[in-house]
Amino acid sequence: MNFRKIVLLLLMPIWSSLFAQTMVKANFQDSIPDSSAAKPLKFNPKQLILPTALIGFGFIGINSDQIKDFNSEVSEEVVEHIDKQITIDDFTQYAPAAAVYALGALGVKGKNNLKDKSIILASSFLIMNITVLSLKSITKVERPDGTSNNSFPSGHTATAFMGAEFLYQEYKDVSLWYGVSGYVVAAATGAFRVYNDRHWVTDVAAGAGIGILSAKAGYWLFPTVNKLFASKSNPNRKSAFIPYYDGKQVGFGYVSSF
């Protein structure tokens, strides 16, 4: 099986969708609305069903003998047929979130402006990162390859699904295919974590749930978090989180103008 071809097929929808939408746009002006135009996501209990189901499955798998056997069977099957590891998941985990900024740079307007969506993404990333690192240190699940005891949950998968939900929320009103493409890339990231023998299936499931829930929480908390960056004494002050990637690490920088 040629996994490089599979990766190209999985990534194709996001680029083809981006190209199609961009060609339809006649106006490529980068118009950024005021912060008052921000559209936070309203909380709905139904939004918890999918992520909590995924997280619950992951937690059950830690102690369930049946699910442990399933994890082992998948891992053994992967190891038996693996040719060599493909580390593309180190990059695809960031692709959905990066697509939001790429689309904005191309003039495809999303739900929120640059400042607001950066605050939402930073909040989501912080929630996701704290949750993942805390669970890793508490559960101490051994990785399939036996290299360490921090397998649960999958951080790569959590990052990818957080970005996919972020992409979906920002562009679902423009085209549903943006969100679908983001989730395809996120799912591929999780699959490669299993393929590379770095995670169990339950690690990936829990990571996906945490990522989705973290992104939603970023939107739910936005009105409150946004107040931290508002200045009553200087209404012209503008603040924003700017994501960065230096080839080894990913993070956010805080920029403020007066």
Tab-separated table of N, CA, C and O in Angstrom, residues 6 14 30 43 61-62 66 78 139 185 195 206-207 218-219 227 250:
chain	number	residue	atom	x	y	z
A	6	ILE	N	-2.043	7.926	-0.382
A	6	ILE	CA	-3.196	8.105	0.495
A	6	ILE	C	-3.184	9.506	1.097
A	6	ILE	O	-4.206	10.184	1.172
A	14	ILE	N	-8.998	19.706	0.814
A	14	ILE	CA	-8.858	21.037	1.401
A	14	ILE	C	-8.289	22.025	0.400
A	14	ILE	O	-8.690	23.186	0.344
A	30	ASP	N	-8.788	42.489	1.716
A	30	ASP	CA	-8.743	41.946	3.079
A	30	ASP	C	-9.454	42.922	4.006
A	30	ASP	O	-8.844	43.833	4.559
A	43	PHE	N	-23.641	28.078	23.560
A	43	PHE	CA	-23.566	26.738	24.147
A	43	PHE	C	-24.868	25.985	23.931
A	43	PHE	O	-25.960	26.514	24.115
A	61	GLY	N	-11.242	2.549	27.551
A	61	GLY	CA	-10.217	1.677	26.984
A	61	GLY	C	-8.994	1.502	27.861
A	61	GLY	O	-8.226	0.549	27.679
A	62	ILE	N	-8.789	2.395	28.823
A	62	ILE	CA	-7.620	2.282	29.699
A	62	ILE	C	-7.727	1.038	30.587
A	62	ILE	O	-6.721	0.384	30.880
A	66	GLN	N	-11.363	-5.914	26.942
A	66	GLN	CA	-11.798	-6.108	25.560
A	66	GLN	C	-11.228	-5.028	24.644
A	66	GLN	O	-10.735	-5.322	23.550
A	78	VAL	N	-0.577	-3.338	12.474
A	78	VAL	CA	0.187	-2.225	11.914
A	78	VAL	C	1.665	-2.576	11.844
A	78	VAL	O	2.320	-2.383	10.811
A	139	THR	N	-2.433	9.505	33.719
A	139	THR	CA	-2.743	8.137	33.278
A	139	THR	C	-1.502	7.275	33.072
A	139	THR	O	-1.544	6.067	33.307
A	185	VAL	N	-8.310	15.800	7.159
A	185	VAL	CA	-6.889	15.917	7.499
A	185	VAL	C	-6.651	15.522	8.955
A	185	VAL	O	-5.669	14.849	9.279
A	195	TYR	N	-0.544	4.319	12.784
A	195	TYR	CA	0.321	3.682	11.789
A	195	TYR	C	1.794	3.746	12.199
A	195	TYR	O	2.552	2.783	12.012
A	206	ALA	N	-9.691	9.669	22.140
A	206	ALA	CA	-9.755	10.664	23.210
A	206	ALA	C	-9.155	11.983	22.765
A	206	ALA	O	-9.691	13.058	23.072
A	207	GLY	N	-8.058	11.926	22.017
A	207	GLY	CA	-7.439	13.149	21.518
A	207	GLY	C	-8.378	13.923	20.605
A	207	GLY	O	-8.466	15.153	20.672
A	218	GLY	N	-13.220	27.352	23.296
A	218	GLY	CA	-12.605	28.617	22.905
A	218	GLY	C	-13.630	29.624	22.421
A	218	GLY	O	-13.540	30.827	22.709
A	219	TYR	N	-14.646	29.134	21.709
A	219	TYR	CA	-15.724	30.007	21.229
A	219	TYR	C	-16.672	30.374	22.371
A	219	TYR	O	-17.117	31.517	22.468
A	227	LYS	N	-12.615	40.393	26.821
A	227	LYS	CA	-12.616	41.562	27.707
A	227	LYS	C	-11.239	41.816	28.312
A	227	LYS	O	-10.914	42.942	28.679
A	250	VAL	N	5.727	25.140	17.787
A	250	VAL	CA	4.591	25.975	17.414
A	250	VAL	C	4.138	26.724	18.653
A	250	VAL	O	4.276	26.247	19.783
